[in-house]
Amino acid sequence: MVNERMTSAPRTDPLNLKSLPELDPPEGLWPAISDEMERRGRSTTPRRSWVPLAMAATVAVLALSITLLRPDALPEARLDANDALLRLQAVSAALETQLDVYRDGVVSATTVDAIARMEQELAWLDAQLSESPDDPALWAERIALLGEMNQRYLRADWRSELMLASY
Amino acid sequence: MDFSTPIDDRTLAALKRDCRRTQEKVYRTYARSAWTLAVRLSGSEAAAWDAVQNGFVKAFERVAQLERADRFGAWLRRIVVNQVMDAGRRALDPLPEHYDAGVDAPDHDGALDLVRAFGQLDALDRAVLWLHDVEGLTHAEIADTLARSVPWSKTRLSRARAKARDLLHPHYEPTRRALPHGQ
């Protein structure tokens, strides 16, 4: 007996949810999550006062920009080093030198919180490196972190300059 | 990459230190899966945004509770599912009356029909069906995620399938076959 219902049915199961495509999350989702984490972190960490030092910020921004663009900006060790580890250590040292300039610069309360967290991360990495000084992954991580800290200070200084210029 | 993608022990340790860079890296690993899951279960991008944002924030805040790095994805998925379901309960509107079938709906007619039919199921049916058929969870895992029993999951899945098939094609009768995830 012919089943009338089957004659009009599709051959394959149409309920194939796996065939639906994955969806891309909106661009602003990570910044929203990051901001929320910052906001919650700020409510549990002590704040420092915000002291605008426009001159120091300007000098720091200029120094960083000029130095980063110079090909001979890295320490001498880099020029003689042939292996990747020495190069990583040299880049790390150069970035830390830049960071020292910024550490006395202008930062907002928001940036202080973020930087404080990164300083903790740096301290943890340094503790790891004291146990495994030849681990290139740790050095690479240190370079990425120092780079991000420099950028964070740089952005904070530009914001400060813009705020002061608006007075 | 999906929720089964593991993170390593070093990444988990960095998450426990509240390292923002690691959090972003982990977000990038699971963002598509979490977003797709939340949009499909909630049927709305606004609800999905809240569920994914709150889900990641909760996961990062509570990551100290997690002992095994390879369980992070499954743990995150559970948090996101709970966020979607909790939002539905808070809204006192668990039924998908406002399910937006047009949300990222593919152009293909069959796929659009599927999205629409799926959206007409209620929230629990959607969750059970999606977690089983797409995420590959067993009934025991579904029951654990949704705080229900295994028999409940099996019954719900069967009923959800029947409803969805009827919505898709009223005259369709599937041939019986072994289910890929029995328990």
Coordinates of C-alpha atoms in Angstrom, one line a residue:
Chain A
M1 CA 0.0 0.0 0.0
V2 CA 1.4 3.4 -1.0
N3 CA 1.7 5.7 1.9
E4 CA 0.3 9.0 0.6
R5 CA 2.2 11.0 3.2
M6 CA 5.5 9.6 2.1
T7 CA 5.0 10.4 -1.5
S8 CA 5.2 14.2 -0.8
A9 CA 7.9 14.0 1.8
P10 CA 11.5 15.1 1.1
R11 CA 14.2 12.4 0.7
T12 CA 16.5 13.8 3.4
D13 CA 15.8 14.9 6.9
P14 CA 15.1 18.6 6.7
L15 CA 15.8 18.9 10.4
N16 CA 19.5 19.2 10.0
L17 CA 20.5 21.9 12.4
K18 CA 24.2 21.3 11.8
S19 CA 23.8 22.6 8.3
L20 CA 23.1 26.1 9.7
P21 CA 26.2 28.3 9.5
E22 CA 28.1 29.6 12.5
L23 CA 27.5 33.3 13.2
D24 CA 30.1 35.9 13.7
P25 CA 29.8 37.9 16.9
P26 CA 29.5 41.7 16.7
E27 CA 32.7 43.7 16.7
G28 CA 31.8 45.5 19.9
L29 CA 31.2 42.5 22.0
W30 CA 34.8 42.0 23.2
P31 CA 35.2 45.7 24.1
A32 CA 31.9 45.5 26.1
I33 CA 33.2 42.4 28.0
S34 CA 36.6 44.0 28.6
D35 CA 35.0 47.2 29.8
E36 CA 32.7 45.3 32.2
M37 CA 35.7 43.4 33.6
E38 CA 37.5 46.7 34.1
R39 CA 34.5 48.2 35.8
R40 CA 34.2 45.2 38.1
G41 CA 37.9 45.1 38.8
R42 CA 38.0 48.8 39.6
S43 CA 35.3 48.4 42.3
T44 CA 37.5 46.0 44.1
T45 CA 41.0 47.6 43.7
P46 CA 42.2 50.8 45.3
R47 CA 42.4 53.9 43.1
R48 CA 45.3 56.3 42.6
S49 CA 44.9 60.0 42.1
W50 CA 45.0 61.3 38.5
V51 CA 47.7 64.0 38.1
P52 CA 47.9 65.7 34.7
L53 CA 51.5 66.4 33.7
A54 CA 51.2 67.5 30.1
M55 CA 54.9 68.3 29.6
A56 CA 56.0 64.9 30.7
A57 CA 53.4 63.2 28.6
T58 CA 54.5 65.1 25.5
V59 CA 58.1 64.3 26.0
A60 CA 57.4 60.7 26.7
V61 CA 55.3 60.3 23.5
L62 CA 57.9 62.0 21.4
A63 CA 60.7 59.9 22.9
L64 CA 58.8 56.7 22.3
S65 CA 57.9 57.5 18.8
I66 CA 61.4 58.6 17.8
T67 CA 63.1 55.7 19.5
L68 CA 60.8 53.0 18.2
L69 CA 61.4 54.2 14.6
R70 CA 65.2 54.0 15.0
P71 CA 66.7 50.8 13.7
D72 CA 69.6 50.9 16.2
A73 CA 67.3 51.4 19.1
L74 CA 67.9 48.0 20.5
P75 CA 70.8 47.3 22.8
E76 CA 74.1 46.3 21.5
A77 CA 73.5 42.6 22.5
R78 CA 70.9 42.3 19.8
L79 CA 73.5 43.2 17.0
D80 CA 75.8 40.5 18.1
A81 CA 73.2 37.8 18.9
N82 CA 72.5 35.1 16.4
D83 CA 70.1 33.0 18.3
A84 CA 66.5 33.8 18.8
L85 CA 66.7 33.8 22.6
L86 CA 69.2 36.6 22.8
R87 CA 67.2 38.6 20.3
L88 CA 64.1 38.1 22.4
Q89 CA 65.9 39.2 25.5
A90 CA 67.2 42.3 23.7
V91 CA 63.8 43.3 22.5
S92 CA 62.4 42.8 25.9
A93 CA 65.1 45.0 27.4
A94 CA 64.5 47.7 24.9
L95 CA 60.7 47.7 25.5
E96 CA 61.3 47.8 29.3
T97 CA 63.6 50.8 28.8
Q98 CA 60.7 52.6 27.0
L99 CA 58.3 51.5 29.7
D100 CA 60.5 53.1 32.4
V101 CA 60.0 56.5 30.7
Y102 CA 56.3 56.0 30.8
R103 CA 56.1 54.8 34.3
D104 CA 56.6 58.4 35.5
G105 CA 54.2 59.8 33.0
V106 CA 50.5 60.8 33.1
V107 CA 47.9 58.1 33.4
S108 CA 44.2 58.2 34.1
A109 CA 42.6 56.2 37.0
T110 CA 41.2 53.7 34.4
T111 CA 44.7 53.2 33.0
V112 CA 46.2 52.8 36.4
D113 CA 44.0 49.9 37.1
A114 CA 44.8 48.2 33.8
I115 CA 48.5 48.9 34.2
A116 CA 48.5 47.6 37.8
R117 CA 47.1 44.3 36.5
M118 CA 49.7 44.2 33.8
E119 CA 52.5 44.9 36.3
Q120 CA 51.3 41.9 38.3
E121 CA 51.4 39.8 35.1
L122 CA 54.9 41.1 34.4
A123 CA 56.0 40.2 37.9
W124 CA 54.6 36.7 37.5
L125 CA 56.3 36.3 34.2
D126 CA 59.6 37.4 35.7
A127 CA 59.2 34.8 38.5
Q128 CA 58.6 32.2 35.8
L129 CA 61.7 33.4 33.9
S130 CA 63.8 33.2 37.0
E131 CA 63.1 29.5 37.0
S132 CA 63.2 29.0 33.2
P133 CA 65.4 31.7 31.8
D134 CA 65.8 30.0 28.5
D135 CA 62.1 29.5 27.7
P136 CA 61.5 31.5 24.5
A137 CA 57.7 31.3 24.9
L138 CA 58.0 33.1 28.2
W139 CA 60.2 35.8 26.6
A140 CA 57.8 36.2 23.7
E141 CA 55.0 36.6 26.2
R142 CA 57.0 39.2 28.1
I143 CA 57.6 41.1 24.9
A144 CA 53.9 41.0 24.0
L145 CA 53.0 42.3 27.5
L146 CA 55.6 45.0 27.5
G147 CA 54.4 46.1 24.1
E148 CA 50.9 46.3 25.3
M149 CA 51.9 48.2 28.4
N150 CA 53.8 50.8 26.3
Q151 CA 50.7 51.1 24.0
R152 CA 48.5 51.6 27.0
Y153 CA 50.6 54.4 28.4
L154 CA 50.8 55.9 24.9
R155 CA 47.1 56.0 24.5
A156 CA 46.6 57.4 28.0
D157 CA 49.1 60.2 27.2
W158 CA 47.3 61.1 24.0
R159 CA 44.0 61.3 25.9
S160 CA 45.6 63.5 28.5
E161 CA 47.0 65.9 25.9
L162 CA 43.6 66.1 24.2
M163 CA 41.9 66.8 27.6
L164 CA 44.4 69.5 28.5
A165 CA 44.2 71.1 25.0
S166 CA 40.5 71.4 25.4
Y167 CA 40.8 73.8 28.4
Chain B
M1 CA 37.0 26.4 16.7
D2 CA 34.2 25.2 18.9
F3 CA 33.5 24.5 22.6
S4 CA 35.5 21.3 22.4
T5 CA 38.7 23.3 21.6
P6 CA 40.8 22.9 24.7
I7 CA 42.9 25.6 26.4
D8 CA 46.2 24.6 27.9
D9 CA 47.3 24.7 31.6
R10 CA 49.3 27.9 31.1
T11 CA 46.3 29.7 29.6
L12 CA 44.1 28.5 32.5
A13 CA 46.7 29.8 35.0
A14 CA 46.8 33.2 33.2
L15 CA 43.0 33.4 33.3
K16 CA 43.2 32.7 37.1
R17 CA 45.5 35.7 37.4
D18 CA 43.0 37.8 35.6
C19 CA 45.3 38.4 32.6
R20 CA 43.3 40.6 30.2
R21 CA 45.3 39.6 27.1
T22 CA 44.6 35.9 27.9
Q23 CA 41.0 36.6 28.4
E24 CA 40.8 38.2 25.0
K25 CA 42.6 35.3 23.4
V26 CA 40.2 32.9 25.0
Y27 CA 37.2 35.0 24.0
R28 CA 38.5 34.9 20.3
T29 CA 38.7 31.1 20.6
Y30 CA 35.1 30.6 21.7
A31 CA 33.3 33.8 20.5
R32 CA 31.8 32.3 17.4
S33 CA 30.5 29.2 19.1
A34 CA 29.1 31.1 22.0
W35 CA 27.5 33.7 19.8
T36 CA 25.9 31.1 17.5
L37 CA 24.6 29.1 20.5
A38 CA 23.1 32.2 22.1
V39 CA 21.5 33.5 19.0
R40 CA 20.0 30.2 18.1
L41 CA 18.7 29.5 21.6
S42 CA 17.4 33.0 22.3
G43 CA 16.3 34.0 18.8
S44 CA 17.4 37.6 19.3
E45 CA 20.7 39.3 18.9
A46 CA 20.0 41.6 21.8
A47 CA 19.4 38.7 24.1
A48 CA 22.4 36.9 22.7
W49 CA 24.6 39.9 23.4
D50 CA 23.6 39.9 27.0
A51 CA 24.0 36.2 27.4
V52 CA 27.4 36.1 25.8
Q53 CA 28.7 39.2 27.6
N54 CA 27.4 38.0 31.0
G55 CA 28.6 34.5 30.2
F56 CA 32.2 35.4 29.5
V57 CA 32.3 37.8 32.4
K58 CA 31.0 35.1 34.8
A59 CA 33.4 32.5 33.3
F60 CA 36.4 34.8 33.8
E61 CA 35.3 35.8 37.3
R62 CA 34.7 32.2 38.4
V63 CA 37.5 30.5 36.6
A64 CA 39.3 29.8 39.9
Q65 CA 36.7 27.1 40.4
L66 CA 37.8 25.3 37.3
E67 CA 40.4 22.6 37.8
R68 CA 40.9 21.2 34.4
A69 CA 41.9 23.4 31.4
D70 CA 40.4 20.9 28.9
R71 CA 37.0 21.4 30.4
F72 CA 36.9 25.2 29.9
G73 CA 34.9 25.1 26.7
A74 CA 32.2 22.8 28.0
W75 CA 32.1 24.8 31.2
L76 CA 31.7 28.1 29.2
R77 CA 28.9 26.5 27.1
R78 CA 27.0 25.6 30.2
I79 CA 27.3 29.1 31.5
V80 CA 26.1 30.7 28.3
V81 CA 23.1 28.2 28.1
N82 CA 22.2 29.1 31.6
Q83 CA 22.4 32.8 30.8
V84 CA 20.0 32.4 27.9
M85 CA 17.6 30.3 29.9
D86 CA 17.7 32.6 32.9
A87 CA 17.0 35.6 30.8
G88 CA 14.0 33.8 29.3
R89 CA 12.7 33.1 32.8
R90 CA 13.3 36.6 34.0
A91 CA 11.4 38.0 31.0
L92 CA 8.4 35.7 31.9
D93 CA 8.3 34.9 28.3
P94 CA 10.0 31.6 27.7
L95 CA 8.0 31.0 24.6
P96 CA 9.7 32.4 21.5
E97 CA 7.0 34.8 20.5
H98 CA 9.6 37.3 19.4
Y99 CA 12.0 34.9 17.8
D100 CA 13.6 36.7 15.0
A101 CA 14.0 34.2 12.2
G102 CA 15.8 36.8 10.2
V103 CA 18.7 37.0 12.5
D104 CA 21.7 36.0 10.4
A105 CA 19.4 33.8 8.4
P106 CA 21.1 32.2 5.4
D107 CA 19.8 32.9 2.0
H108 CA 19.0 29.3 1.2
D109 CA 15.2 28.8 1.5
G110 CA 15.6 25.4 3.2
A111 CA 17.9 26.8 5.8
L112 CA 15.6 29.8 6.4
D113 CA 12.6 27.4 6.8
L114 CA 14.7 25.5 9.3
V115 CA 15.6 28.6 11.3
R116 CA 11.9 29.6 11.3
A117 CA 10.7 26.2 12.4
F118 CA 13.4 26.0 15.1
G119 CA 12.3 29.4 16.3
Q120 CA 8.8 28.3 16.8
L121 CA 9.8 25.7 19.3
D122 CA 9.7 26.8 22.9
A123 CA 13.0 27.7 24.7
L124 CA 13.5 24.3 26.3
D125 CA 12.8 22.4 23.1
R126 CA 15.3 24.6 21.3
A127 CA 17.9 24.0 24.0
V128 CA 17.6 20.3 24.1
L129 CA 17.5 19.9 20.3
W130 CA 20.4 22.2 19.7
L131 CA 22.6 20.8 22.5
H132 CA 22.0 17.3 21.3
D133 CA 22.0 17.7 17.5
V134 CA 24.6 20.4 17.1
E135 CA 26.7 20.5 20.2
G136 CA 26.7 16.7 20.5
L137 CA 25.8 16.5 24.1
T138 CA 24.6 13.2 25.6
H139 CA 21.2 13.1 27.4
A140 CA 23.1 12.9 30.7
E141 CA 25.1 16.1 29.8
I142 CA 21.9 17.9 28.7
A143 CA 20.1 16.9 31.9
D144 CA 23.1 18.1 33.9
T145 CA 23.3 21.4 32.0
L146 CA 19.6 22.2 32.2
A147 CA 19.2 20.7 35.8
R148 CA 16.7 18.1 34.6
S149 CA 16.7 14.3 34.5
V150 CA 17.9 12.0 31.7
P151 CA 14.3 10.7 30.9
W152 CA 13.1 14.3 30.7
S153 CA 15.9 15.0 28.2
K154 CA 15.0 12.0 26.0
T155 CA 11.3 12.8 26.1
R156 CA 11.8 16.4 25.4
L157 CA 14.1 15.7 22.5
S158 CA 11.7 13.3 20.9
R159 CA 8.9 15.8 21.3
A160 CA 10.9 18.7 20.0
R161 CA 12.0 16.7 16.9
A162 CA 8.4 15.8 16.1
K163 CA 7.3 19.4 16.6
A164 CA 10.1 20.8 14.4
R165 CA 9.5 18.2 11.7
D166 CA 5.9 19.0 11.6
L167 CA 6.6 22.7 11.3
L168 CA 9.1 22.1 8.6
H169 CA 7.2 19.6 6.6
P170 CA 3.8 18.4 7.9
H171 CA 3.9 15.3 5.7
Y172 CA 7.4 14.2 6.5
E173 CA 7.9 10.9 8.3
P174 CA 11.5 10.1 9.1
T175 CA 12.8 6.5 9.0
R176 CA 13.8 5.2 12.3
R177 CA 17.5 5.1 12.9
A178 CA 19.9 4.8 15.9
L179 CA 20.5 8.1 17.6
P180 CA 24.2 9.1 17.7
H181 CA 24.1 10.1 21.4
G182 CA 22.1 7.5 23.4
Q183 CA 23.1 8.4 27.0

